[in-house]
């Protein structure tokens, strides 16, 4: 790792493209063969996806709809049988290629893209950075139907349009910072995508076609994107991984480095997915001739609610991996503005069944602005998991109507998942908060982060079964 001498010129802005190449393969021939393998597999994949959708529970299906679904399932079964002779050589080609594949794709922004002006704390003592995390349930369509969320491709296009509307209304955060009161972050419930976004982390973008819809929206309007993240194929165990991690990360600032590590202990419905930790380093500005960087860590933990020990093991791994990535990425003298962890952790801070995760050392390493302590939440904190049975109610499908409903306890009891049964609880029901944005600074560093605002957004109402979560982080230098 090289050191910067005192006489070296300051870093370029934007920095020259580094080790992040667009293709996940080191050679174009391998990339072409991988594309061929996926093309051979696609007819069988599509027909199997349609068959899975037939078995998903239907809502308000009449006899005609059931007959039509049965006909489509029969056609899909026929196509599956016809496509098997193509799928077998495709699989035999696809499996060995995974040994050469980097576990993510990188989409650089277009040539016309310009990042925000670099942050120079000597002239601008504080800057705010906006983060968004959202679980989109963009699984293959047949699987998504089990969560009452069909039409993954249409939903991906609608999500992209909603994010784009928010990005077009965004401004760079330098002039948006207001002096916050120390230790009192503000929480708001909003019907729009938070303004001023700099970093977007999405989970459950498992379907590659859906991912490409989002990449086409985000790369020109935000900046570089990491997608199709995961370690596929046969892995140590042995485990066969047919789905990726579902993670997607987009940044308004140049990305310098990225890495992905896969959890080794997925089981049950997560056994075929390559969930793990995606880490990235972004350059934010320049201080005293050296670069200012921020670290982003995106994850989605094990889903089955009864598997708390599995999640605790994953939390311990991601803490070690995040620390290792940051140590390997830093250069001498550079300033770290923040380290932020985003994602769906699949446990909350209120349920007694999640006691093991609630006491994890994660919360001594990262700060959770919504958490006051063990099973104690900020009065404005809100659950982020929606009830799948009411996702398509007119009120739940409208961002503004859902926002108004969630302001009242009756609306929260109706639309937030995991609500208390029977009699009304002694404390107001706030739902299960599974989606987190945590942060920490570097002790003794010249830059200090503090929360300005937390946003719970209903902007994606009707498109997913989670609320989106936003964080406005103010980073300041001593005056």
CSV table of C-alpha atoms in Angstrom, one decimal, residues 41-355:
chain,number,residue,atom,x,y,z
A,41,UNK,CA,-30.7,-21.6,-19.3
A,42,UNK,CA,-33.2,-18.8,-19.7
A,43,UNK,CA,-36.1,-20.8,-21.3
A,44,UNK,CA,-36.1,-23.4,-18.6
A,45,UNK,CA,-35.7,-20.7,-15.9
A,46,UNK,CA,-38.6,-18.7,-17.3
A,47,UNK,CA,-40.9,-21.8,-17.6
A,48,UNK,CA,-40.0,-23.0,-14.1
A,49,UNK,CA,-40.8,-19.5,-12.8
A,50,UNK,CA,-44.2,-19.6,-14.4
A,51,UNK,CA,-44.9,-23.0,-12.8
A,52,UNK,CA,-44.0,-21.7,-9.4
A,53,UNK,CA,-46.4,-18.8,-9.8
A,54,UNK,CA,-49.2,-21.3,-10.5
A,55,UNK,CA,-48.8,-22.8,-7.0
A,56,UNK,CA,-48.7,-19.4,-5.3
A,57,UNK,CA,-51.9,-18.6,-3.3
A,58,UNK,CA,-54.3,-16.6,-5.4
A,59,UNK,CA,-56.4,-13.7,-4.2
A,60,UNK,CA,-60.0,-13.4,-5.3
A,61,UNK,CA,-59.5,-15.8,-8.2
A,62,UNK,CA,-62.7,-16.9,-9.9
A,63,UNK,CA,-63.2,-20.1,-11.9
A,64,UNK,CA,-62.3,-18.4,-15.1
A,65,UNK,CA,-59.0,-17.1,-13.7
A,66,UNK,CA,-58.2,-20.5,-12.2
A,67,UNK,CA,-58.8,-22.1,-15.6
A,68,UNK,CA,-56.6,-19.6,-17.4
A,69,UNK,CA,-53.9,-20.1,-14.8
A,70,UNK,CA,-54.0,-23.9,-15.3
A,71,UNK,CA,-53.7,-23.4,-19.0
A,72,UNK,CA,-50.7,-21.2,-18.6
A,73,UNK,CA,-49.1,-23.7,-16.2
A,74,UNK,CA,-49.6,-26.5,-18.7
A,75,UNK,CA,-48.0,-24.4,-21.4
A,76,UNK,CA,-45.1,-23.6,-19.1
A,77,UNK,CA,-44.6,-27.3,-18.2
A,78,UNK,CA,-44.5,-28.2,-21.9
A,79,UNK,CA,-41.9,-25.4,-22.5
A,80,UNK,CA,-39.9,-26.7,-19.6
A,81,UNK,CA,-39.7,-30.2,-21.0
A,82,UNK,CA,-38.8,-28.8,-24.5
A,83,UNK,CA,-36.1,-26.5,-23.0
A,84,UNK,CA,-34.3,-29.1,-20.8
A,85,UNK,CA,-32.0,-30.3,-23.6
A,86,UNK,CA,-30.7,-26.7,-23.8
A,87,UNK,CA,-30.6,-26.2,-20.1
A,88,UNK,CA,-28.3,-29.1,-19.3
A,89,UNK,CA,-25.3,-27.9,-21.5
A,90,UNK,CA,-26.0,-24.4,-20.3
A,91,UNK,CA,-25.7,-25.5,-16.7
A,92,UNK,CA,-22.6,-27.5,-17.4
A,93,UNK,CA,-21.1,-24.4,-19.0
A,94,UNK,CA,-22.3,-22.0,-16.3
A,95,UNK,CA,-21.0,-23.8,-13.3
A,96,UNK,CA,-17.3,-23.9,-14.0
A,97,UNK,CA,-17.4,-20.2,-15.2
A,98,UNK,CA,-18.3,-19.1,-11.7
A,99,UNK,CA,-14.7,-19.8,-10.6
A,100,UNK,CA,-13.5,-16.9,-12.6
A,101,UNK,CA,-16.4,-14.5,-11.9
A,102,UNK,CA,-15.9,-11.5,-9.6
A,103,UNK,CA,-19.0,-11.5,-7.3
A,104,UNK,CA,-20.6,-8.3,-8.7
A,105,UNK,CA,-21.1,-6.3,-11.9
A,106,UNK,CA,-20.1,-2.7,-12.1
A,107,UNK,CA,-22.0,-0.2,-14.2
A,108,UNK,CA,-20.0,3.0,-14.7
A,109,UNK,CA,-21.9,6.2,-15.3
A,110,UNK,CA,-22.1,7.6,-18.8
A,111,UNK,CA,-19.3,9.9,-20.1
A,112,UNK,CA,-21.6,12.9,-19.5
A,113,UNK,CA,-21.9,12.2,-15.8
A,114,UNK,CA,-20.5,14.6,-13.4
A,115,UNK,CA,-20.2,13.9,-9.6
A,116,UNK,CA,-21.0,16.5,-7.0
A,117,UNK,CA,-18.3,19.1,-6.3
A,118,UNK,CA,-15.7,17.6,-4.0
A,119,UNK,CA,-16.2,18.4,-0.3
A,120,UNK,CA,-13.4,20.7,0.9
A,121,UNK,CA,-13.9,21.2,4.6
A,122,UNK,CA,-11.6,24.2,4.9
A,123,UNK,CA,-14.1,26.2,2.7
A,124,UNK,CA,-17.2,24.2,3.6
A,125,UNK,CA,-17.1,23.1,7.3
A,126,UNK,CA,-20.0,20.7,7.0
A,127,UNK,CA,-21.8,18.7,4.4
A,128,UNK,CA,-24.8,16.4,4.5
A,129,UNK,CA,-25.1,13.1,2.9
A,130,UNK,CA,-28.3,11.2,2.1
A,131,UNK,CA,-28.8,7.4,2.2
A,132,UNK,CA,-31.7,5.2,1.3
A,133,UNK,CA,-32.3,1.5,2.0
A,134,UNK,CA,-35.2,-0.4,0.6
A,135,UNK,CA,-36.2,-4.1,0.3
A,136,UNK,CA,-37.9,-4.4,-3.1
A,137,UNK,CA,-39.0,-8.1,-3.2
A,138,UNK,CA,-37.9,-8.3,-6.8
A,139,UNK,CA,-37.6,-12.1,-6.9
A,140,UNK,CA,-38.3,-14.2,-9.9
A,141,UNK,CA,-42.0,-13.5,-10.6
A,142,UNK,CA,-43.2,-17.0,-9.4
A,143,UNK,CA,-41.5,-16.6,-6.1
A,144,UNK,CA,-42.6,-13.0,-5.6
A,145,UNK,CA,-46.2,-14.1,-6.0
A,146,UNK,CA,-45.9,-16.0,-2.6
A,147,UNK,CA,-45.5,-12.5,-1.1
A,148,UNK,CA,-48.6,-11.2,-3.0
A,149,UNK,CA,-46.3,-9.2,-5.2
A,150,UNK,CA,-46.6,-10.4,-8.8
A,151,UNK,CA,-45.2,-8.7,-12.0
A,152,UNK,CA,-41.6,-8.2,-10.9
A,153,UNK,CA,-40.6,-6.6,-14.2
A,154,UNK,CA,-43.4,-4.0,-14.0
A,155,UNK,CA,-42.7,-3.3,-10.4
A,156,UNK,CA,-39.0,-2.8,-11.2
A,157,UNK,CA,-39.9,-0.2,-13.8
A,158,UNK,CA,-42.3,1.6,-11.4
A,159,UNK,CA,-39.6,1.5,-8.6
A,160,UNK,CA,-37.1,3.0,-11.0
A,161,UNK,CA,-39.5,5.8,-12.0
A,162,UNK,CA,-40.2,6.5,-8.3
A,163,UNK,CA,-36.5,6.7,-7.5
A,164,UNK,CA,-35.8,8.8,-10.5
A,165,UNK,CA,-38.5,11.3,-9.5
A,166,UNK,CA,-36.8,11.6,-6.1
A,167,UNK,CA,-33.3,11.9,-7.7
A,168,UNK,CA,-34.5,14.7,-10.0
A,169,UNK,CA,-35.7,16.7,-7.1
A,170,UNK,CA,-32.5,16.1,-5.2
A,171,UNK,CA,-29.9,18.8,-4.6
A,172,UNK,CA,-26.3,18.3,-3.4
A,173,UNK,CA,-26.3,18.4,0.4
A,174,UNK,CA,-23.8,21.3,1.0
A,175,UNK,CA,-26.4,24.0,1.3
A,176,UNK,CA,-29.1,21.7,2.9
A,177,UNK,CA,-27.4,21.2,6.2
A,178,UNK,CA,-28.9,22.8,9.2
A,179,UNK,CA,-27.2,22.9,12.6
A,180,UNK,CA,-28.9,19.9,14.4
A,181,UNK,CA,-29.4,19.8,18.1
A,182,UNK,CA,-26.8,17.4,19.5
A,183,UNK,CA,-28.2,13.9,20.3
A,184,UNK,CA,-31.7,14.6,19.1
A,185,UNK,CA,-32.2,13.2,15.6
A,186,UNK,CA,-35.5,13.9,14.0
A,187,UNK,CA,-37.7,11.2,12.5
A,188,UNK,CA,-40.4,11.8,9.8
A,189,UNK,CA,-42.9,9.8,7.9
A,190,UNK,CA,-43.0,10.9,4.2
A,191,UNK,CA,-44.8,9.9,1.1
A,192,UNK,CA,-42.0,10.8,-1.3
A,193,UNK,CA,-38.5,9.5,-1.8
A,194,UNK,CA,-36.1,11.5,0.4
A,195,UNK,CA,-34.5,14.4,-1.4
A,196,UNK,CA,-30.7,14.8,-1.6
A,197,UNK,CA,-29.9,11.1,-2.0
A,198,UNK,CA,-26.2,10.3,-2.4
A,199,UNK,CA,-26.2,6.5,-1.8
A,200,UNK,CA,-29.0,3.9,-2.5
A,201,UNK,CA,-28.8,0.4,-1.2
A,202,UNK,CA,-31.5,-2.0,-2.4
A,203,UNK,CA,-32.2,-5.6,-1.2
A,204,UNK,CA,-34.0,-8.5,-2.8
A,205,UNK,CA,-33.2,-7.5,-6.4
A,206,UNK,CA,-32.7,-11.1,-7.2
A,207,UNK,CA,-34.2,-11.0,-10.7
A,208,UNK,CA,-31.5,-9.9,-13.2
A,209,UNK,CA,-33.9,-8.4,-15.7
A,210,UNK,CA,-35.4,-6.3,-12.9
A,211,UNK,CA,-31.9,-5.3,-11.8
A,212,UNK,CA,-31.1,-4.1,-15.3
A,213,UNK,CA,-34.3,-2.0,-15.3
A,214,UNK,CA,-33.0,-0.2,-12.2
A,215,UNK,CA,-29.4,0.1,-13.4
A,216,UNK,CA,-30.6,1.9,-16.6
A,217,UNK,CA,-32.4,4.4,-14.4
A,218,UNK,CA,-29.8,4.9,-11.7
A,219,UNK,CA,-26.5,5.0,-13.5
A,220,UNK,CA,-27.3,8.0,-15.7
A,221,UNK,CA,-29.1,9.9,-12.9
A,222,UNK,CA,-27.1,9.0,-9.8
A,223,UNK,CA,-23.8,7.5,-10.7
A,224,UNK,CA,-21.9,4.2,-10.6
A,225,UNK,CA,-23.9,1.0,-9.7
A,226,UNK,CA,-22.9,-2.4,-8.3
A,227,UNK,CA,-25.4,-5.1,-9.1
A,228,UNK,CA,-25.8,-8.8,-9.8
A,229,UNK,CA,-24.0,-9.3,-6.6
A,230,UNK,CA,-23.3,-12.8,-5.3
A,231,UNK,CA,-21.0,-15.8,-5.4
A,232,UNK,CA,-22.8,-18.3,-7.6
A,233,UNK,CA,-22.3,-22.0,-8.4
A,234,UNK,CA,-20.8,-24.7,-6.1
A,235,UNK,CA,-19.4,-23.3,-2.9
A,236,UNK,CA,-17.6,-24.7,0.1
A,237,UNK,CA,-19.8,-27.0,2.1
A,238,UNK,CA,-20.7,-28.0,-0.6
A,239,UNK,CA,-23.5,-25.6,-1.3
A,240,UNK,CA,-25.2,-24.8,-4.7
A,241,UNK,CA,-25.9,-21.1,-5.0
A,242,UNK,CA,-28.4,-20.4,-7.9
A,243,UNK,CA,-29.5,-16.9,-6.6
A,244,UNK,CA,-27.3,-14.0,-5.8
A,245,UNK,CA,-27.4,-11.8,-2.7
A,246,UNK,CA,-30.1,-9.5,-4.1
A,247,UNK,CA,-28.0,-6.5,-3.3
A,248,UNK,CA,-27.7,-3.4,-5.4
A,249,UNK,CA,-25.7,-0.3,-4.5
A,250,UNK,CA,-25.7,3.1,-6.4
A,251,UNK,CA,-23.6,6.1,-5.5
A,252,UNK,CA,-23.6,9.7,-6.5
A,253,UNK,CA,-19.9,9.8,-5.6
A,254,UNK,CA,-17.1,8.0,-7.4
A,255,UNK,CA,-16.4,4.4,-6.1
A,256,UNK,CA,-12.8,3.5,-5.6
A,257,UNK,CA,-13.0,-0.1,-4.4
A,258,UNK,CA,-15.6,-2.8,-3.7
A,259,UNK,CA,-15.7,-6.3,-2.4
A,260,UNK,CA,-18.3,-9.0,-1.5
A,261,UNK,CA,-18.2,-11.8,1.0
A,262,UNK,CA,-20.8,-14.5,1.1
A,263,UNK,CA,-22.3,-15.9,4.4
A,264,UNK,CA,-21.5,-19.6,4.7
A,265,UNK,CA,-24.5,-20.6,6.8
A,266,UNK,CA,-27.6,-19.9,4.8
A,267,UNK,CA,-30.3,-22.5,5.3
A,268,UNK,CA,-34.0,-23.2,4.7
A,269,UNK,CA,-35.4,-20.8,2.1
A,270,UNK,CA,-32.1,-18.9,2.0
A,271,UNK,CA,-30.1,-22.0,1.2
A,272,UNK,CA,-29.9,-21.3,-2.6
A,273,UNK,CA,-29.2,-17.6,-2.2
A,274,UNK,CA,-25.7,-16.1,-1.9
A,275,UNK,CA,-26.5,-13.5,0.9
A,276,UNK,CA,-23.5,-11.7,2.3
A,277,UNK,CA,-21.9,-8.3,2.7
A,278,UNK,CA,-21.2,-5.9,-0.1
A,279,UNK,CA,-18.6,-3.2,0.9
A,280,UNK,CA,-17.6,-0.2,-1.1
A,281,UNK,CA,-15.3,2.8,-0.7
A,282,UNK,CA,-16.4,6.2,-2.1
A,283,UNK,CA,-14.3,9.3,-2.5
A,284,UNK,CA,-16.2,12.4,-1.1
A,285,UNK,CA,-13.7,15.2,-1.2
A,286,UNK,CA,-10.2,16.5,-0.4
A,287,UNK,CA,-8.7,17.7,2.9
A,288,UNK,CA,-5.2,19.1,3.1
A,289,UNK,CA,-4.3,17.5,-0.2
A,290,UNK,CA,-5.5,14.0,0.7
A,291,UNK,CA,-8.7,12.3,-0.1
A,292,UNK,CA,-11.9,12.2,2.1
A,293,UNK,CA,-13.6,8.8,1.8
A,294,UNK,CA,-16.7,7.1,3.1
A,295,UNK,CA,-17.4,3.4,3.6
A,296,UNK,CA,-20.7,1.7,2.7
A,297,UNK,CA,-21.6,-1.8,3.8
A,298,UNK,CA,-24.8,-3.3,2.4
A,299,UNK,CA,-26.4,-6.6,3.6
A,300,UNK,CA,-29.5,-8.7,3.9
A,301,UNK,CA,-29.4,-11.2,6.8
A,302,UNK,CA,-31.0,-14.7,7.1
A,303,UNK,CA,-34.8,-14.6,6.8
A,304,UNK,CA,-36.4,-17.4,8.8
A,305,UNK,CA,-37.5,-15.8,12.1
A,306,UNK,CA,-36.7,-18.8,14.3
A,307,UNK,CA,-33.0,-18.8,13.2
A,308,UNK,CA,-31.6,-16.2,15.5
A,309,UNK,CA,-28.3,-18.0,16.0
A,310,UNK,CA,-27.7,-18.0,12.2
A,311,UNK,CA,-28.2,-14.2,12.1
A,312,UNK,CA,-25.9,-13.7,15.1
A,313,UNK,CA,-23.2,-15.6,13.3
A,314,UNK,CA,-23.7,-13.5,10.2
A,315,UNK,CA,-23.6,-10.3,12.2
A,316,UNK,CA,-20.2,-11.3,13.7
A,317,UNK,CA,-18.9,-12.1,10.3
A,318,UNK,CA,-20.0,-8.8,8.7
A,319,UNK,CA,-18.4,-6.8,11.5
A,320,UNK,CA,-15.1,-8.6,10.9
A,321,UNK,CA,-15.4,-8.3,7.1
A,322,UNK,CA,-16.3,-4.6,7.3
A,323,UNK,CA,-13.3,-3.8,9.6
A,324,UNK,CA,-11.0,-5.8,7.3
A,325,UNK,CA,-12.2,-4.1,4.1
A,326,UNK,CA,-11.8,-0.6,5.6
A,327,UNK,CA,-8.3,-1.5,6.9
A,328,UNK,CA,-7.2,-2.8,3.4
A,329,UNK,CA,-8.7,0.3,1.6
A,330,UNK,CA,-7.3,3.1,3.7
A,331,UNK,CA,-4.3,5.1,2.7
A,332,UNK,CA,-2.1,6.9,5.2
A,333,UNK,CA,-3.4,10.4,6.1
A,334,UNK,CA,-6.7,10.2,4.4
A,335,UNK,CA,-9.8,11.3,6.3
A,336,UNK,CA,-12.8,9.0,6.8
A,337,UNK,CA,-16.1,10.8,6.9
A,338,UNK,CA,-18.3,7.8,7.9
A,339,UNK,CA,-18.9,4.1,7.9
A,340,UNK,CA,-22.5,3.2,7.2
A,341,UNK,CA,-24.3,-0.2,7.3
A,342,UNK,CA,-27.5,-0.4,5.4
A,343,UNK,CA,-29.9,-3.3,4.8
A,344,UNK,CA,-32.7,-5.6,6.0
A,345,UNK,CA,-31.4,-7.3,9.1
A,346,UNK,CA,-34.6,-9.4,9.6
A,347,UNK,CA,-34.9,-8.7,13.3
A,348,UNK,CA,-36.4,-5.9,15.3
A,349,UNK,CA,-35.6,-4.2,18.6
A,350,UNK,CA,-39.0,-5.0,20.3
A,351,UNK,CA,-39.9,-8.6,19.8
A,352,UNK,CA,-38.7,-10.9,22.6
A,353,UNK,CA,-38.0,-13.6,20.1
A,354,UNK,CA,-35.2,-11.5,18.7
A,355,UNK,CA,-33.5,-11.0,22.1
